[in-house]
Amino acid sequence: MDQPNSHYPAIGWQLLGLGSLVILAAALSLTIAPAVRERSWGVGLNWQPWIGVTVWLGGGWLTLRQLQKRLSQSDPYIFPLAWTLIGLGLLMVWRLSPYHGIRQTAWLGVALMIIWLTLRSPQILHIIQQYKYVWLVSGLVLTALTLIFGRNPSGSNLPRLWLGCCGLYFQPSEPLKLLLIVYLSAYLAGSRRVLSTRTDAYHLASLLAPTALMSAIAIGLLIVQRDLGTASIFFFLYAVLIYLATEHRRVILIGGLGLLAGLLLGYGLFDVVRLRVDAWLNPWLDPSGRSFQIVQSLIAIANGGIFGRGLGLGSPGLVPVAHSDFIFAALAEETGLCGSIAILILIGLLAGRTILVAINAHDEFQRFLTAGFAAFLGGQSLLIIAGNLRLLPLTGVTLPFVSYGGSSLLVSCIMLVLILLVSAQPASQPGELKNPKPYLYLGGFLFAGIGIAALASGWFAVVRSPVLLNRTDNPRRAINDRYVARGGFYDQQGDPIVVTTGKPGSYQRVINYPPLSVVVGHSNPVYGQSGLEKSLDDWLRGYKGYDTVEQSWSHLLYGMPPPGLHIRLTLNLDLQRQADAALGSQVGTILILNAQSGEILAIASHPSFDANTLEQDWTSLTKDQNSPFLNRAVQGQYPYGDLSAYFFPNGVDSLHLEKSAQAPFISEDNFQLNNKALIQPIKVAYAAAAMENRGIRPPLILISAVKIPNQGWVAFENRDEPVQVMDAKQAEAQLQSFARTSSSGWQFVRYVQSDPQHYVTWFVGGSQSDWKGTPVALVILLEENNPRLAEQIGEKLLNALLIPQ
């Protein structure tokens, strides 16, 4: 079978060279990933993947030289395509788990030796055809032995599908796939002439009975082992090969109905099938339980976006069993939609070239054999990729050439070398093939599946990405916070309220003034986000405030956004301390506004919590009946009694605060009241400010500026405009009626019964229209019937605010 070296097409070397460049670039990315992630060359580089790259690179070029020497007329595309897939999978396994990486590299070395030995044995095709029953029975016996001696390297409570000990295991069901294809191909090739002439169902059934029996035994063993994914592959392979041999389309219909019936039967009999189908139908019902794998897989694909996070810069390890069942999702996260489509194209080209080899094969056995290999490589790839993309229920099979697994890699490589042997037959001597349509239909089916998988990848990576990434069960945001400095909060004087401390890899969020935790909220890797930390998250993470070039550059280099932007609030820490001290241990809230500009100068809400100790205090905080997480000023809703007649003559909705651009930043319910008999204290505060402004409600302002790189502090967007909400003369008269005789201020005190056993007390006050200093509006709410205390607190604060200037 040796051919002159000069006959081997140059395209094979060129494709392997291109694949080598891709793998070398990927390995380099993995090497420098730790330094890039922490943005410092002072950390150690990751040299471990180069062990696998060395074996892959040397083995690939030596194998291609063997092909040039011994199979110079073999298909030049197939080996480079398959070898590139192996390289990508090997690198990702190293990236996810160096322990599994070294084992996969060792298995690759064994696979290389088998490939080289097979290339020196040109009679191997004849041997495997002649002893088809011996090979299949051997595979069945080994698979049956797992029922008695089976082990699982990952744990004793998991399915025992492996044989071996002392750290060396192999999975008999993997070579059984190969042996079943060999058996069916040899049997059908021997019966091809009879099959092509017998058209009645009885004779076809009698001819196919041995194949059905042997296949049923194999599938039955797998069902007993509960390896239902592999059983599905066996059924698919059987249906495809019978269809190719008989050319009866009803075989495909029967096969499809059989798979559906098997799924329904498995759903009724096996808990594992029922759980996977339920998780597939609606993964959002239990995203942290039985649907955890598929939800995290979709989030990983969404996190990859179009171009990926970069090899070594994503978080694919968050998906369970990412190195095996979910390696496609892992690659999608770090290489993006571009990488996903590239992998699908490689699989499609490999399957397509294999079908082309089958069409041009030397005899019926070789034709069925290579067509079976194409069906296996394409079908199993689509099955596991569809599971990652939620197109089909999860099956637990491997992605050929890519997933971790020595048994899978060996079998895939044996199929590869057998395909090359078949393709090396002289093109001028193909076997007779009267009707190539079944093979073209098989190729069309596989390509259609690849197209659907590509569309689904785009759907989750682009269209659904924002929704998936904003889910509370996406831990990647918290991981990013450890490596990218989150923007801080500052008061109007520039004093820090919340800052990020530490260095890349160990950043921590610290609130310098804990009583404001209920206002600014928390951003915690365990308990998520609240308050301003949540509503301003895009600015604080650096998703907003940068131009597209800066965003893209940071994403390209680091796989993460640029540093977050600092936010300046209108709060005044000196006034805030006075408000908190005045409220003390009382349950309630205090709001202080600049009545002219609308700036919120202080928000005290008691009880509050300390965002710095959230994890330690979480249990007690959630059990506290006084709701320490509630920002009473903007989220609390209270009865207002006759306040309406004084402060809301045109109705409680006349302020139109919900139209402000800043409304969502301080109230998650966007100021919409569920009960029209209740009101939020902030509405009362802005009504009081309007009364001081001759009936004009000032704009709502809590966020004053954002610190943009190279621009400094830039005023925050505010579309809110002053609104005339009451008659000017009426407002002035009302203000005078509340005037205090001892100062330039005014005040109003009422208590309101919320229910038969509960009361709230309102104190509303501020400065008169002739006040020469900063005009202020003050609202105090106590969750008790205590007008005297409210008046004491209010007068104390007003006296401090209205110091003569």
Coordinates of C-alpha atoms in Angstrom, one line a residue, residues 150-613:
G150 CA -17.6 -2.5 37.3
R151 CA -16.0 0.6 38.9
N152 CA -16.4 4.3 38.7
P153 CA -13.2 6.4 39.0
S154 CA -15.2 9.3 40.3
G155 CA -16.9 7.6 43.2
S156 CA -18.5 4.4 44.4
N157 CA -22.1 5.8 44.3
L158 CA -22.0 6.6 40.6
P159 CA -22.7 4.3 37.7
R160 CA -20.1 1.6 37.4
L161 CA -19.3 1.6 33.7
W162 CA -15.5 1.1 33.9
L163 CA -13.2 -1.9 34.3
G164 CA -9.8 -1.7 35.8
C165 CA -8.0 -0.8 39.0
C166 CA -5.0 1.0 40.5
G167 CA -5.9 4.2 38.7
L168 CA -6.1 2.6 35.2
Y169 CA -9.6 2.2 33.8
F170 CA -11.3 1.8 30.5
Q171 CA -15.0 1.9 29.5
P172 CA -16.0 -1.2 27.5
S173 CA -19.1 0.6 26.0
E174 CA -16.7 2.8 24.0
P175 CA -15.0 0.1 22.0
L176 CA -18.4 -1.7 21.8
K177 CA -19.6 1.2 19.5
L178 CA -16.7 0.5 17.2
L179 CA -17.2 -3.2 17.3
L180 CA -21.0 -2.9 16.6
I181 CA -20.3 -0.8 13.5
V182 CA -17.7 -3.4 12.4
Y183 CA -20.2 -6.2 12.9
L184 CA -23.1 -4.5 11.2
S185 CA -21.0 -3.4 8.3
A186 CA -19.5 -6.8 7.7
Y187 CA -22.9 -8.6 8.0
L188 CA -24.8 -6.1 5.8
A189 CA -22.0 -6.1 3.2
G190 CA -22.3 -9.9 3.0
S191 CA -26.1 -9.7 2.6
R192 CA -26.2 -6.6 0.4
R193 CA -27.2 -8.3 -2.8
V194 CA -30.0 -10.2 -1.1
L195 CA -31.1 -7.1 0.8
S196 CA -31.3 -5.1 -2.4
T197 CA -33.6 -7.7 -4.1
R198 CA -35.8 -8.6 -1.2
T199 CA -38.5 -6.0 -0.7
D200 CA -41.2 -7.8 1.3
A201 CA -41.1 -7.2 5.1
Y202 CA -41.0 -10.9 6.0
H203 CA -37.8 -11.7 4.1
L204 CA -36.1 -8.4 5.2
A205 CA -37.0 -9.2 8.8
S206 CA -35.5 -12.7 8.6
L207 CA -32.3 -11.4 7.0
L208 CA -31.9 -8.7 9.6
A209 CA -32.8 -10.8 12.6
P210 CA -29.2 -11.6 13.5
T211 CA -28.3 -7.9 13.5
A212 CA -31.3 -7.0 15.5
L213 CA -30.5 -9.7 18.1
M214 CA -26.9 -8.7 18.5
S215 CA -27.8 -5.0 18.7
A216 CA -30.6 -5.7 21.1
I217 CA -28.2 -7.5 23.4
A218 CA -25.7 -4.6 23.3
I219 CA -28.5 -2.0 23.9
G220 CA -30.0 -4.2 26.7
L221 CA -26.7 -4.4 28.5
L222 CA -26.4 -0.6 28.4
I223 CA -29.9 -0.1 29.7
V224 CA -29.2 -2.4 32.6
Q225 CA -26.1 -0.3 33.3
R226 CA -28.4 2.8 32.9
D227 CA -25.9 4.1 30.3
L228 CA -28.9 5.4 28.3
G229 CA -27.0 8.0 26.3
T230 CA -24.8 5.3 24.8
A231 CA -27.8 3.1 24.2
S232 CA -29.4 5.9 22.2
I233 CA -26.2 6.1 20.1
F234 CA -26.3 2.4 19.4
F235 CA -29.9 2.6 18.3
F236 CA -29.1 5.5 16.0
L237 CA -26.2 3.7 14.5
Y238 CA -28.2 0.6 13.9
A239 CA -31.0 2.5 12.2
V240 CA -28.6 4.4 10.0
L241 CA -26.7 1.3 8.8
I242 CA -29.9 -0.6 8.1
Y243 CA -31.2 2.3 6.1
L244 CA -28.0 2.5 4.1
A245 CA -28.1 -1.2 3.3
T246 CA -31.8 -1.5 2.5
E247 CA -32.5 2.1 1.2
H248 CA -35.9 1.9 2.8
R249 CA -36.9 5.2 4.3
R250 CA -39.4 3.6 6.6
V251 CA -36.4 2.3 8.5
I252 CA -35.6 5.9 9.5
L253 CA -39.3 6.5 10.5
I254 CA -39.3 3.3 12.6
G255 CA -36.0 4.3 14.1
G256 CA -37.3 7.7 15.1
L257 CA -40.4 6.3 16.6
G258 CA -38.3 3.7 18.4
L259 CA -36.1 6.4 19.9
L260 CA -39.2 8.3 21.0
A261 CA -40.8 5.2 22.5
G262 CA -37.5 4.4 24.3
L263 CA -37.5 8.0 25.7
L264 CA -41.0 7.6 27.0
L265 CA -40.3 4.2 28.4
G266 CA -37.1 5.4 30.1
Y267 CA -39.0 8.4 31.5
G268 CA -41.4 6.0 33.2
L269 CA -38.8 3.5 34.4
F270 CA -35.7 5.4 35.3
D271 CA -35.3 8.3 37.7
V272 CA -32.2 9.6 35.9
V273 CA -34.1 9.9 32.6
R274 CA -37.1 11.5 34.3
L275 CA -34.8 14.1 36.0
R276 CA -33.0 14.9 32.8
V277 CA -36.1 15.3 30.8
D278 CA -37.7 17.5 33.4
A279 CA -34.6 19.6 33.6
W280 CA -34.6 19.9 29.8
L281 CA -38.2 20.9 29.6
N282 CA -38.0 23.6 32.2
P283 CA -34.6 24.1 33.7
W284 CA -35.6 27.3 35.5
L285 CA -37.9 25.6 38.0
D286 CA -34.9 24.2 39.9
P287 CA -31.8 26.0 38.6
S288 CA -29.7 25.3 41.7
G289 CA -30.7 21.6 42.0
R290 CA -31.5 19.1 39.2
S291 CA -31.1 21.7 36.5
F292 CA -27.9 23.2 37.8
Q293 CA -25.7 21.7 35.1
I294 CA -27.7 22.8 32.1
V295 CA -28.4 26.3 33.6
Q296 CA -24.7 26.8 34.2
S297 CA -23.9 25.5 30.8
L298 CA -26.2 28.1 29.2
I299 CA -24.7 30.9 31.4
A300 CA -21.2 29.8 30.3
I301 CA -22.1 30.0 26.6
A302 CA -23.7 33.4 27.3
N303 CA -20.6 34.6 29.1
G304 CA -18.5 33.8 26.0
G305 CA -20.5 36.2 23.8
I306 CA -19.2 36.5 20.3
F307 CA -15.4 36.4 20.8
G308 CA -15.1 34.6 24.1
R309 CA -13.4 35.5 27.4
G310 CA -10.0 34.2 26.3
L311 CA -8.4 30.9 27.0
G312 CA -7.7 30.8 30.7
L313 CA -9.7 33.9 31.5
G314 CA -13.3 32.5 31.8
S315 CA -14.8 30.5 34.5
P316 CA -15.8 27.2 32.7
G317 CA -15.0 25.2 35.8
L318 CA -18.2 26.4 37.3
V319 CA -20.1 24.0 35.1
P320 CA -19.9 20.5 36.7
V321 CA -17.9 17.9 34.7
A322 CA -16.8 20.6 32.3
H323 CA -13.8 18.5 31.1
S324 CA -16.1 15.8 29.9
D325 CA -19.8 16.2 29.3
F326 CA -19.7 20.0 29.1
I327 CA -16.5 20.6 27.3
F328 CA -18.4 22.3 24.4
A329 CA -19.8 24.8 26.9
A330 CA -16.3 25.3 28.4
L331 CA -14.8 26.0 24.9
A332 CA -17.8 28.3 24.1
E333 CA -17.2 30.4 27.2
E334 CA -13.5 31.0 26.5
T335 CA -13.6 31.1 22.6
G336 CA -17.1 32.6 22.2
L337 CA -19.5 32.1 19.4
C338 CA -16.7 32.2 16.9
G339 CA -15.0 29.3 18.6
S340 CA -18.3 27.4 18.9
I341 CA -19.0 27.7 15.2
A342 CA -15.4 26.8 14.3
I343 CA -15.7 23.6 16.3
L344 CA -19.0 22.8 14.6
I345 CA -17.4 23.5 11.2
L346 CA -14.5 21.1 12.0
I347 CA -17.0 18.4 13.0
G348 CA -19.1 19.0 10.0
L349 CA -16.1 18.9 7.6
L350 CA -14.8 15.8 9.2
A351 CA -18.2 14.0 8.9
G352 CA -18.7 15.3 5.4
R353 CA -15.2 14.1 4.2
T354 CA -15.9 10.7 5.9
I355 CA -19.2 10.3 4.0
L356 CA -17.3 11.2 0.8
V357 CA -14.8 8.5 1.6
A358 CA -17.7 6.1 2.1
I359 CA -19.2 7.0 -1.3
N360 CA -15.9 6.3 -3.0
A361 CA -15.0 3.2 -0.9
H362 CA -13.5 0.1 -2.5
D363 CA -16.3 -2.3 -1.4
E364 CA -19.6 -2.5 0.5
F365 CA -17.9 -3.4 3.8
Q366 CA -15.6 -0.4 3.7
R367 CA -18.5 1.8 2.6
F368 CA -20.8 0.8 5.4
L369 CA -17.9 1.0 7.9
T370 CA -16.9 4.6 7.1
A371 CA -20.5 5.7 6.8
G372 CA -21.1 4.2 10.3
F373 CA -18.0 6.1 11.6
A374 CA -19.4 9.3 10.1
A375 CA -22.8 8.7 11.7
F376 CA -21.1 8.0 15.0
L377 CA -18.7 11.0 15.0
G378 CA -21.4 13.4 13.7
G379 CA -24.4 11.9 15.6
Q380 CA -22.7 11.6 19.0
S381 CA -21.2 15.1 18.6
L382 CA -24.6 16.6 17.9
L383 CA -26.2 14.6 20.8
I384 CA -23.8 16.0 23.5
I385 CA -23.6 19.5 22.0
A386 CA -27.4 19.6 21.8
G387 CA -27.5 18.6 25.5
N388 CA -25.2 21.5 26.3
L389 CA -27.4 23.9 24.3
R390 CA -30.7 22.5 25.8
L391 CA -31.8 21.4 22.4
L392 CA -32.1 17.8 23.7
P393 CA -32.0 16.2 27.2
L394 CA -28.5 15.6 28.6
T395 CA -27.1 12.1 27.8
G396 CA -23.7 12.0 29.4
V397 CA -21.8 10.8 26.3
T398 CA -18.5 12.3 25.3
L399 CA -17.7 14.7 22.5
P400 CA -15.5 12.6 20.1
F401 CA -11.8 13.7 20.0
V402 CA -12.5 16.6 22.4
S403 CA -13.9 15.4 25.7
Y404 CA -11.7 13.9 28.4
G405 CA -11.7 10.1 28.4
G406 CA -9.1 7.6 27.5
S407 CA -11.5 5.0 26.1
S408 CA -13.3 7.5 24.0
L409 CA -10.1 9.0 22.6
L410 CA -8.7 5.6 21.8
V411 CA -11.8 4.5 20.0
S412 CA -12.1 7.8 18.1
C413 CA -8.4 7.5 17.0
I414 CA -9.0 3.9 15.8
M415 CA -11.9 5.0 13.8
L416 CA -9.8 7.8 12.4
V417 CA -7.0 5.5 11.2
L418 CA -9.5 3.0 9.7
I419 CA -11.2 5.9 7.8
L420 CA -7.7 6.9 6.5
L421 CA -7.1 3.3 5.4
V422 CA -10.3 3.2 3.4
S423 CA -9.6 6.6 1.9
A424 CA -6.2 5.4 0.7
Q425 CA -7.8 3.2 -2.0
P426 CA -7.1 4.5 -5.5
A427 CA -9.8 6.9 -6.5
S428 CA -10.0 5.2 -9.9
Q429 CA -11.2 2.0 -8.4
P430 CA -14.3 2.8 -6.3
G431 CA -16.8 0.1 -5.6
E432 CA -20.1 0.1 -7.4
L433 CA -22.7 2.4 -5.8
K434 CA -25.9 2.6 -7.8
N435 CA -27.7 5.0 -5.4
P436 CA -25.7 7.5 -3.4
K437 CA -28.8 9.4 -2.1
P438 CA -28.9 7.6 1.3
Y439 CA -25.4 8.7 2.0
L440 CA -26.2 12.3 0.9
Y441 CA -29.3 12.2 3.1
L442 CA -27.1 11.2 6.0
G443 CA -24.7 14.1 5.3
G444 CA -27.7 16.5 4.9
F445 CA -29.1 15.3 8.3
L446 CA -25.7 15.9 10.0
F447 CA -25.2 19.3 8.4
A448 CA -28.7 20.3 9.4
G449 CA -28.0 19.4 13.0
I450 CA -24.8 21.4 12.9
G451 CA -26.6 24.4 11.5
I452 CA -29.3 24.2 14.2
A453 CA -26.5 23.9 16.9
A454 CA -24.8 27.0 15.4
L455 CA -28.1 29.0 15.6
A456 CA -28.7 27.8 19.1
S457 CA -25.2 28.9 20.1
G458 CA -25.8 32.3 18.6
W459 CA -29.1 32.6 20.4
F460 CA -27.6 32.0 23.9
A461 CA -24.3 33.8 23.2
V462 CA -25.8 37.0 21.8
V463 CA -29.6 37.3 22.1
R464 CA -30.2 35.7 25.5
S465 CA -26.8 36.7 26.9
P466 CA -27.8 39.8 28.9
V467 CA -30.7 38.0 30.6
L468 CA -28.6 34.9 31.5
L469 CA -25.6 36.9 32.8
N470 CA -27.8 39.0 35.0
R471 CA -29.2 36.0 36.8
T472 CA -28.6 35.9 40.5
D473 CA -27.2 32.3 40.2
N474 CA -24.4 33.5 37.9
P475 CA -21.3 33.4 40.1
R476 CA -19.1 34.8 37.3
R477 CA -19.9 38.4 38.3
A478 CA -18.6 37.8 41.8
I479 CA -15.5 36.2 40.4
N480 CA -14.9 39.2 38.1
D481 CA -15.2 41.4 41.2
R482 CA -12.1 39.8 42.6
Y483 CA -10.0 40.7 39.6
V484 CA -11.5 44.0 38.4
A485 CA -11.7 46.9 40.8
R486 CA -15.4 47.9 41.3
G487 CA -16.1 51.6 41.4
G488 CA -16.6 53.4 44.7
F489 CA -19.3 55.7 46.2
Y490 CA -18.3 59.1 47.4
D491 CA -20.3 61.9 49.1
Q492 CA -20.7 65.4 47.7
Q493 CA -17.5 66.5 49.5
G494 CA -15.5 63.6 48.0
D495 CA -15.3 61.5 51.2
P496 CA -15.4 57.8 50.4
I497 CA -18.5 55.9 51.4
V498 CA -17.8 52.5 49.7
V499 CA -14.4 51.5 48.3
T500 CA -12.7 48.5 46.8
T501 CA -9.5 47.4 48.6
G502 CA -6.8 44.8 47.9
K503 CA -5.2 43.8 44.6
P504 CA -6.3 41.8 41.5
G505 CA -7.4 38.4 42.5
S506 CA -8.3 39.4 46.1
Y507 CA -10.3 42.6 45.8
Q508 CA -12.8 43.2 48.6
R509 CA -15.7 45.6 49.0
V510 CA -15.6 47.8 52.1
I511 CA -18.2 50.3 53.3
N512 CA -16.6 53.0 55.3
Y513 CA -19.9 54.2 56.8
P514 CA -21.9 51.0 57.6
P515 CA -25.2 52.8 58.6
L516 CA -25.6 53.7 54.9
S517 CA -25.6 50.0 53.9
V518 CA -29.4 50.0 53.6
V519 CA -29.1 52.8 51.1
V520 CA -26.0 51.9 49.0
G521 CA -26.8 48.2 49.4
H522 CA -24.4 45.3 49.1
S523 CA -22.6 43.4 46.4
N524 CA -21.9 40.1 47.9
P525 CA -20.7 36.9 46.1
V526 CA -23.1 34.8 48.2
Y527 CA -26.1 37.0 48.8
G528 CA -26.1 39.0 45.6
Q529 CA -26.8 42.7 45.3
S530 CA -29.2 45.3 46.6
G531 CA -29.7 49.1 46.6
L532 CA -27.4 51.4 44.6
E533 CA -24.9 48.5 44.3
K534 CA -27.5 46.7 42.2
S535 CA -29.1 49.6 40.3
L536 CA -25.8 51.2 39.3
D537 CA -24.0 47.9 38.7
D538 CA -23.2 48.5 35.1
W539 CA -21.4 51.8 36.0
L540 CA -19.6 50.2 39.0
R541 CA -18.4 47.3 36.9
G542 CA -17.2 49.4 33.9
Y543 CA -19.9 48.2 31.5
K544 CA -21.0 51.8 31.1
G545 CA -19.0 55.0 30.8
Y546 CA -16.4 53.7 28.3
D547 CA -16.5 53.9 24.6
T548 CA -16.8 50.8 22.5
V549 CA -13.1 50.7 21.6
E550 CA -12.0 50.7 25.3
Q551 CA -14.6 48.1 26.2
S552 CA -13.5 45.8 23.3
W553 CA -9.8 46.3 24.1
S554 CA -10.3 45.3 27.7
H555 CA -12.4 42.4 26.8
L556 CA -9.9 41.2 24.2
L557 CA -6.9 41.5 26.6
Y558 CA -8.4 40.4 29.8
G559 CA -11.7 38.8 29.0
M560 CA -13.2 41.2 31.5
P561 CA -14.6 44.8 31.5
P562 CA -12.3 47.8 32.4
P563 CA -12.2 49.0 36.0
G564 CA -15.5 50.2 37.4
L565 CA -16.3 53.9 37.6
H566 CA -16.6 55.9 40.8
I567 CA -20.0 57.4 41.6
R568 CA -20.5 60.7 43.5
L569 CA -23.7 60.9 45.5
T570 CA -25.5 64.0 46.7
L571 CA -25.3 62.7 50.3
N572 CA -23.4 64.7 52.9
L573 CA -21.7 62.5 55.4
D574 CA -21.8 65.2 58.1
L575 CA -25.5 65.5 57.8
Q576 CA -25.9 61.8 57.5
R577 CA -24.2 61.3 60.8
Q578 CA -26.4 63.8 62.4
A579 CA -29.5 62.1 61.0
D580 CA -28.4 58.7 62.1
A581 CA -27.5 59.9 65.6
A582 CA -30.9 61.7 65.9
L583 CA -32.9 58.7 64.9
G584 CA -30.8 56.4 67.2
S585 CA -32.5 53.1 68.0
Q586 CA -35.9 54.1 66.8
V587 CA -37.6 52.2 63.9
G588 CA -38.2 54.7 61.1
T589 CA -36.5 57.0 58.6
I590 CA -35.2 60.5 58.2
L591 CA -34.8 62.3 54.8
I592 CA -33.1 65.7 54.3
L593 CA -33.3 67.4 50.9
N594 CA -32.0 70.5 49.3
A595 CA -35.4 71.9 48.6
Q596 CA -34.3 74.0 45.7
S597 CA -32.0 71.7 43.8
G598 CA -33.7 68.4 44.8
E599 CA -30.5 66.9 46.0
I600 CA -30.9 64.3 48.7
L601 CA -28.5 65.2 51.5
A602 CA -29.2 62.4 54.0
I603 CA -31.2 59.2 54.2
A604 CA -31.3 57.5 57.5
S605 CA -33.3 54.2 57.7
H606 CA -33.3 52.2 61.0
P607 CA -32.6 49.5 61.7
S608 CA -29.9 49.0 59.0
F609 CA -27.2 46.4 58.6
D610 CA -23.5 46.3 58.1
A611 CA -22.6 45.2 54.5
N612 CA -19.0 44.4 55.8
T613 CA -20.4 41.6 58.0

